Every structure is written in structure tokens, then in C-alpha cells.
mmCIF file of C-alpha atoms in Angstrom:
data_model
loop_
_atom_site.group_PDB
_atom_site.id
_atom_site.type_symbol
_atom_site.label_atom_id
_atom_site.label_comp_id
_atom_site.label_asym_id
_atom_site.label_seq_id
_atom_site.Cartn_x
_atom_site.Cartn_y
_atom_site.Cartn_z
ATOM 1 C CA MET A 1 -0.120 -0.075 0.057
ATOM 2 C CA ARG A 2 1.153 3.452 -0.772
ATOM 3 C CA ILE A 3 -0.165 6.747 1.080
ATOM 4 C CA GLU A 4 0.713 9.763 -1.500
ATOM 5 C CA ALA A 5 0.070 13.515 -0.854
ATOM 6 C CA ALA A 6 -0.175 16.154 -3.713
ATOM 7 C CA GLU A 7 3.344 16.848 -3.034
ATOM 8 C CA GLY A 8 6.048 15.254 -1.177
ATOM 9 C CA PRO A 9 7.539 11.407 -0.727
ATOM 10 C CA ARG A 10 5.253 8.668 -0.945
ATOM 11 C CA LEU A 11 4.961 6.275 2.350
ATOM 12 C CA VAL A 12 5.495 2.911 1.183
ATOM 13 C CA GLU A 13 4.305 0.119 3.551
ATOM 14 C CA THR A 14 6.931 -2.638 3.832
ATOM 15 C CA ARG A 15 6.402 -6.515 4.317
ATOM 16 C CA ASP A 16 6.742 -6.320 7.848
ATOM 17 C CA GLY A 17 4.463 -3.395 8.520
ATOM 18 C CA GLY A 18 6.721 -0.441 8.299
ATOM 19 C CA TRP A 19 6.445 2.577 5.996
ATOM 20 C CA ARG A 20 9.696 3.680 4.055
ATOM 21 C CA LEU A 21 9.928 7.150 2.535
ATOM 22 C CA SER A 22 10.172 6.653 -1.234
ATOM 23 C CA GLY A 23 11.142 9.257 -3.722
ATOM 24 C CA TRP A 24 12.801 11.762 -1.406
ATOM 25 C CA ALA A 25 16.107 13.118 -1.133
ATOM 26 C CA SER A 26 18.423 10.340 -3.017
ATOM 27 C CA ALA A 27 18.712 6.642 -3.088
ATOM 28 C CA ARG A 28 21.572 7.149 -0.761
ATOM 29 C CA VAL A 29 19.259 8.107 2.115
ATOM 30 C CA VAL A 30 17.095 5.574 4.025
ATOM 31 C CA ALA A 31 14.124 7.020 5.849
ATOM 32 C CA GLY A 32 11.077 5.716 7.337
ATOM 33 C CA VAL A 33 8.784 5.058 10.393
ATOM 34 C CA THR A 34 7.111 2.262 11.915
ATOM 35 C CA GLY A 35 3.321 1.739 12.176
ATOM 36 C CA ARG A 36 1.603 0.199 15.311
ATOM 37 C CA SER A 37 2.679 -3.338 14.200
ATOM 38 C CA LEU A 38 6.264 -3.270 14.098
ATOM 39 C CA ASP A 39 8.892 -3.253 16.614
ATOM 40 C CA ALA A 40 11.690 -0.536 16.099
ATOM 41 C CA ALA A 41 14.574 -3.054 16.360
ATOM 42 C CA GLN A 42 13.060 -5.218 13.370
ATOM 43 C CA PHE A 43 12.324 -1.945 11.308
ATOM 44 C CA LEU A 44 15.995 -0.932 11.624
ATOM 45 C CA ARG A 45 17.217 -4.197 10.764
ATOM 46 C CA ALA A 46 15.061 -4.440 7.755
ATOM 47 C CA LEU A 47 16.298 -1.191 6.469
ATOM 48 C CA HIS A 48 19.853 -1.698 7.429
ATOM 49 C CA PRO A 49 21.274 -4.616 9.005
ATOM 50 C CA SER A 50 24.782 -3.203 10.243
ATOM 51 C CA ALA A 51 23.315 0.203 11.238
ATOM 52 C CA ARG A 52 24.255 1.752 14.477
ATOM 53 C CA ALA A 53 21.198 3.257 16.187
ATOM 54 C CA VAL A 54 21.412 6.753 18.025
ATOM 55 C CA GLU A 55 18.265 7.702 19.518
ATOM 56 C CA ALA A 56 17.294 11.507 21.212
ATOM 57 C CA GLU A 57 15.883 11.301 24.503
ATOM 58 C CA GLN A 58 13.208 14.136 23.758
ATOM 59 C CA VAL A 59 12.469 16.705 26.299
ATOM 60 C CA HIS A 60 10.150 18.768 24.154
ATOM 61 C CA GLY A 61 13.176 21.238 23.848
ATOM 62 C CA SER A 62 15.250 23.056 21.013
ATOM 63 C CA SER A 63 18.689 21.302 22.144
ATOM 64 C CA LEU A 64 20.260 18.840 19.369
ATOM 65 C CA ALA A 65 23.323 16.924 19.235
ATOM 66 C CA ALA A 66 25.844 15.767 16.072
ATOM 67 C CA ILE A 67 26.894 12.183 16.050
ATOM 68 C CA ALA A 68 30.485 11.484 14.855
ATOM 69 C CA CYS A 69 31.296 7.973 15.776
ATOM 70 C CA PRO A 70 28.570 5.849 17.692
ATOM 71 C CA GLY A 71 29.062 2.864 19.734
ATOM 72 C CA PRO A 72 27.996 -0.764 18.683
ATOM 73 C CA ALA A 73 24.985 -0.448 20.683
ATOM 74 C CA THR A 74 22.234 1.723 20.489
ATOM 75 C CA GLN A 75 22.916 4.985 22.217
ATOM 76 C CA MET A 76 20.751 7.424 24.047
ATOM 77 C CA VAL A 77 21.747 11.140 23.656
ATOM 78 C CA PRO A 78 20.369 12.771 26.763
ATOM 79 C CA GLY A 79 18.380 16.206 26.986
ATOM 80 C CA CYS A 80 18.041 16.627 23.013
ATOM 81 C CA ASP A 81 15.210 16.454 20.451
ATOM 82 C CA ALA A 82 17.463 16.504 17.288
ATOM 83 C CA LEU A 83 19.994 14.875 15.940
ATOM 84 C CA LEU A 84 22.553 15.141 12.934
ATOM 85 C CA THR A 85 25.305 12.834 11.557
ATOM 86 C CA HIS A 86 27.820 12.580 8.694
ATOM 87 C CA ALA A 87 28.789 9.106 9.691
ATOM 88 C CA ALA A 88 27.478 6.620 7.072
ATOM 89 C CA GLY A 89 25.605 3.791 8.536
ATOM 90 C CA THR A 90 24.427 5.535 11.566
ATOM 91 C CA ALA A 91 20.746 5.492 12.034
ATOM 92 C CA LEU A 92 18.895 8.227 13.682
ATOM 93 C CA LEU A 93 16.050 7.634 15.891
ATOM 94 C CA VAL A 94 12.969 9.697 17.441
ATOM 95 C CA ARG A 95 9.656 8.450 18.647
ATOM 96 C CA THR A 96 6.348 10.366 18.330
ATOM 97 C CA ALA A 97 2.736 9.804 18.770
ATOM 98 C CA ASP A 98 1.246 13.125 17.314
ATOM 99 C CA CYS A 99 4.173 15.220 17.136
ATOM 100 C CA LEU A 100 6.027 15.965 13.857
ATOM 101 C CA PRO A 101 9.280 14.062 12.612
ATOM 102 C CA LEU A 102 11.350 16.173 10.494
ATOM 103 C CA PHE A 103 13.933 14.632 8.274
ATOM 104 C CA PHE A 104 16.663 16.419 6.976
ATOM 105 C CA ALA A 105 19.186 15.468 4.368
ATOM 106 C CA GLU A 106 21.781 16.506 1.836
ATOM 107 C CA PRO A 107 23.057 13.579 0.387
ATOM 108 C CA ARG A 108 25.772 15.234 -1.839
ATOM 109 C CA ARG A 109 27.557 16.347 1.212
ATOM 110 C CA GLY A 110 26.793 13.143 2.883
ATOM 111 C CA VAL A 111 24.587 14.439 5.929
ATOM 112 C CA VAL A 112 21.346 13.728 7.354
ATOM 113 C CA GLY A 113 19.362 14.935 10.560
ATOM 114 C CA LEU A 114 15.895 13.995 12.236
ATOM 115 C CA ALA A 115 14.055 16.075 14.922
ATOM 116 C CA HIS A 116 11.241 15.558 17.219
ATOM 117 C CA ALA A 117 9.040 18.728 16.916
ATOM 118 C CA GLY A 118 5.845 19.077 18.808
ATOM 119 C CA TRP A 119 4.324 22.443 19.820
ATOM 120 C CA ARG A 120 6.963 23.421 22.410
ATOM 121 C CA GLY A 121 9.944 22.541 20.074
ATOM 122 C CA LEU A 122 8.082 24.505 17.358
ATOM 123 C CA ALA A 123 7.741 27.397 19.773
ATOM 124 C CA ALA A 124 11.685 27.183 20.796
ATOM 125 C CA SER A 125 12.534 27.208 17.040
ATOM 126 C CA LEU A 126 13.751 23.734 16.675
ATOM 127 C CA PRO A 127 13.578 23.924 12.882
ATOM 128 C CA ALA A 128 15.602 27.011 12.913
ATOM 129 C CA ARG A 129 18.284 25.427 15.312
ATOM 130 C CA VAL A 130 18.582 22.518 13.271
ATOM 131 C CA VAL A 131 18.967 24.240 10.019
ATOM 132 C CA ALA A 132 21.673 26.539 11.535
ATOM 133 C CA ALA A 133 23.477 23.409 12.709
ATOM 134 C CA PHE A 134 23.740 21.974 9.170
ATOM 135 C CA ARG A 135 25.523 25.386 8.135
ATOM 136 C CA HIS A 136 27.784 25.739 11.182
ATOM 137 C CA LEU A 137 28.745 22.158 11.535
ATOM 138 C CA TYR A 138 28.910 21.099 8.001
ATOM 139 C CA HIS A 139 28.831 23.877 5.761
ATOM 140 C CA VAL A 140 25.379 23.032 4.259
ATOM 141 C CA PRO A 141 23.407 26.112 3.318
ATOM 142 C CA ALA A 142 19.529 25.982 3.890
ATOM 143 C CA GLU A 143 18.655 26.097 0.284
ATOM 144 C CA ALA A 144 20.585 22.739 -0.487
ATOM 145 C CA LEU A 145 18.565 20.946 2.312
ATOM 146 C CA ALA A 146 15.915 18.250 1.571
ATOM 147 C CA VAL A 147 13.134 18.374 4.259
ATOM 148 C CA ALA A 148 10.267 15.550 4.563
ATOM 149 C CA ILE A 149 7.403 15.693 7.571
ATOM 150 C CA GLY A 150 6.317 12.482 8.626
ATOM 151 C CA PRO A 151 2.971 11.288 10.200
ATOM 152 C CA ALA A 152 1.902 13.854 12.755
ATOM 153 C CA ILE A 153 -1.292 15.122 13.956
ATOM 154 C CA ARG A 154 -2.920 17.774 11.488
ATOM 155 C CA ALA A 155 -5.240 20.922 11.983
ATOM 156 C CA CYS A 156 -8.219 18.704 11.523
ATOM 157 C CA CYS A 157 -7.953 17.133 14.757
ATOM 158 C CA TYR A 158 -5.607 19.192 16.694
ATOM 159 C CA GLU A 159 -7.718 21.136 19.174
ATOM 160 C CA VAL A 160 -6.058 23.813 21.568
ATOM 161 C CA GLY A 161 -6.451 26.572 23.779
ATOM 162 C CA PRO A 162 -6.476 30.320 23.280
ATOM 163 C CA GLU A 163 -3.072 30.631 24.596
ATOM 164 C CA PHE A 164 -1.886 28.932 21.085
ATOM 165 C CA ALA A 165 -3.212 31.900 19.222
ATOM 166 C CA GLU A 166 -0.047 33.991 20.665
ATOM 167 C CA ARG A 167 2.435 31.426 20.044
ATOM 168 C CA PHE A 168 1.158 30.433 16.443
ATOM 169 C CA GLY A 169 -0.753 33.334 15.035
ATOM 170 C CA PRO A 170 -2.194 32.788 11.818
ATOM 171 C CA PHE A 171 -1.771 28.955 12.156
ATOM 172 C CA VAL A 172 -4.557 28.832 14.802
ATOM 173 C CA GLN A 173 -8.274 28.707 13.263
ATOM 174 C CA GLN A 174 -11.612 28.966 15.021
ATOM 175 C CA ARG A 175 -14.634 27.783 13.258
ATOM 176 C CA GLY A 176 -17.604 26.523 14.536
ATOM 177 C CA GLY A 177 -16.828 26.311 18.422
ATOM 178 C CA ARG A 178 -13.590 24.565 17.572
ATOM 179 C CA ARG A 179 -10.051 26.281 17.750
ATOM 180 C CA THR A 180 -7.503 24.089 16.055
ATOM 181 C CA CYS A 181 -3.686 24.701 15.321
ATOM 182 C CA ASP A 182 -1.728 23.542 12.135
ATOM 183 C CA LEU A 183 1.785 22.655 13.325
ATOM 184 C CA ILE A 184 2.967 21.310 9.926
ATOM 185 C CA GLY A 185 2.050 24.812 8.446
ATOM 186 C CA ALA A 186 3.928 26.425 11.427
ATOM 187 C CA ALA A 187 7.110 24.036 10.850
ATOM 188 C CA ARG A 188 6.844 24.893 6.842
ATOM 189 C CA GLU A 189 6.896 28.637 7.555
ATOM 190 C CA ALA A 190 9.753 28.217 10.173
ATOM 191 C CA LEU A 191 11.853 26.239 7.612
ATOM 192 C CA ARG A 192 11.014 29.102 4.821
ATOM 193 C CA ARG A 193 12.010 31.981 7.421
ATOM 194 C CA CYS A 194 15.453 30.233 7.998
ATOM 195 C CA GLY A 195 16.090 29.748 4.217
ATOM 196 C CA VAL A 196 15.124 26.370 3.054
ATOM 197 C CA ARG A 197 13.432 26.397 -0.053
ATOM 198 C CA PRO A 198 9.288 25.880 0.241
ATOM 199 C CA ASP A 199 9.802 23.493 -2.700
ATOM 200 C CA ARG A 200 12.088 21.327 -1.112
ATOM 201 C CA VAL A 201 9.824 20.775 1.993
ATOM 202 C CA THR A 202 7.724 17.947 1.424
ATOM 203 C CA ASP A 203 4.899 16.424 3.332
ATOM 204 C CA THR A 204 3.445 12.949 3.650
ATOM 205 C CA GLY A 205 0.374 14.046 4.359
ATOM 206 C CA VAL A 206 -0.645 11.657 7.238
ATOM 207 C CA CYS A 207 -2.678 12.515 10.285
ATOM 208 C CA THR A 208 -1.908 10.207 13.051
ATOM 209 C CA ALA A 209 -5.216 11.189 14.850
ATOM 210 C CA CYS A 210 -7.568 10.458 11.942
ATOM 211 C CA ASP A 211 -6.099 6.891 11.582
ATOM 212 C CA VAL A 212 -5.329 5.049 14.784
ATOM 213 C CA ARG A 213 -5.641 1.800 13.081
ATOM 214 C CA ARG A 214 -2.278 2.288 11.793
ATOM 215 C CA TRP A 215 -0.424 5.094 13.945
ATOM 216 C CA PHE A 216 -0.429 5.751 17.553
ATOM 217 C CA SER A 217 -2.099 9.173 18.509
ATOM 218 C CA LEU A 218 -1.666 10.644 22.169
ATOM 219 C CA ARG A 219 -4.340 12.757 21.581
ATOM 220 C CA ARG A 220 -6.859 10.005 20.609
ATOM 221 C CA GLU A 221 -5.359 7.371 22.954
ATOM 222 C CA GLY A 222 -3.951 9.159 25.882
ATOM 223 C CA PRO A 223 -0.741 8.681 27.622
ATOM 224 C CA ALA A 224 -0.323 4.812 27.386
ATOM 225 C CA THR A 225 -0.482 4.700 23.771
ATOM 226 C CA GLY A 226 2.567 3.600 21.894
ATOM 227 C CA ARG A 227 5.195 5.390 20.078
ATOM 228 C CA LEU A 228 6.283 5.451 16.168
ATOM 229 C CA THR A 229 9.550 5.159 15.828
ATOM 230 C CA SER A 230 11.358 7.601 12.697
ATOM 231 C CA VAL A 231 14.702 6.571 11.117
ATOM 232 C CA ILE A 232 17.140 8.209 8.883
ATOM 233 C CA LEU A 233 20.570 6.972 7.929
ATOM 234 C CA LEU A 234 22.953 7.367 5.080
ATOM 235 C CA ARG A 235 24.023 4.292 3.258
ATOM 236 C CA PRO A 236 27.732 3.519 3.333
#
């Protein structure tokens, strides 16, 4: 099965129940996300059996880490919500259940990144900080980056309080007694403002809260729900 948006990559279902990003960045970049039925370790083995995994702790902030030489076992990086690497065969992992997984790649220079961006991370300028890190650490200009937005909650399902209007302005809409926030729109605008080309930002178009048969959703199911694991790596 494929899930296709009007723009952007395709999510292609794998035999084991995961979802790969197809038609994005380059053949050298391997990226995807687990569904409800697939263990993260199994998915990673299917994507790249010899990959070394590095996972962000995720504290709903704006800190990030650059990974130069991971160890043989899965490594947890404390205190951060985004990871970058130029080490081929190093798999970057984040876990979400409505928050945005943001995939970054510049395969020509051999650099990838992955961010966990909820409303707090967006309000704290996490996307802009990741773009700045690509520029400062790897000399990758913003306009060279390809960015993909994975499965996340959409404005159709994300009802919020009045305090969101101050944080997200035009991305908060009120209709028929419902106040909703478009986090995907806010992320795209944040990326545009820091120099990422709009035609290089692509979206899977999947709302996690609309389809809990395939995806975990904190908003729909509560804190006890599982987490989707997003993965990105460069082939050696």
C-alpha cells in the first residue's frame, strides 16, 4: 500500500508493517517510520542490518546533538530533540505519537538529520536551530536541504486553547466552536524563514489522529499509547 500526498514523498508499506519514505532526497538516504504493528529494532534491521542506532532522549526542547562516531550498541543522547550526522551507517531515531518527525538530508555532502518537534519545540525554534547546525557544522546552506514531514497530528484533529493564538498566530483557526492549530503549516513557515526552499519541504500528508488503526496518537488514545519510531540513515 502507498499513501501519497499531492506533493512530497510516498509512504510505502513494507512487508513487515513499516513505512518507507520513497522518492525523497536520494537513493543513498534511507528513511521511514514504524506503524502500530512493527518493533523498532525489527524495522531498523530491515532498513539496514548493520546500522548503528542513536536515539534522542526527547525533552520537548530545542537542543540537538551531532553524532560523529556512535558505539556498537544503541546509544541514547540525553537532553536533546534532534540529531545530525555525517557518519554513514548511523541510524538516527526519534519517537512520536502526534508530534512531527522532521527528516533532513543533503546527500551530496553526506549529511542527514532527524528532529522530534511538538508544539513546544516549534515554539522554541527547533527547526531553525537544526538548519543553523547544518550550516555551522557541515557547511550545508539552508537552500540545499531537503526536508520531509512524517506522520503527525493535523489541524483537522488538533484542538488547542486560546494561548496558542499568541504562539502560532495565523496557524490557529477558530470555526464552529473549535479552535485548531496547524503545526505542519507552522513548521513549513519556520523552515522557509530560515532559508529552506519551500519546494524542498515535502509532506507525507498523514494525520496520526485520523487513523489510529495504523498510527499511534496521544491525543486520541492518551499517554498509555505506543510510539512510532522514525529512522534516517545514509548508506555507506
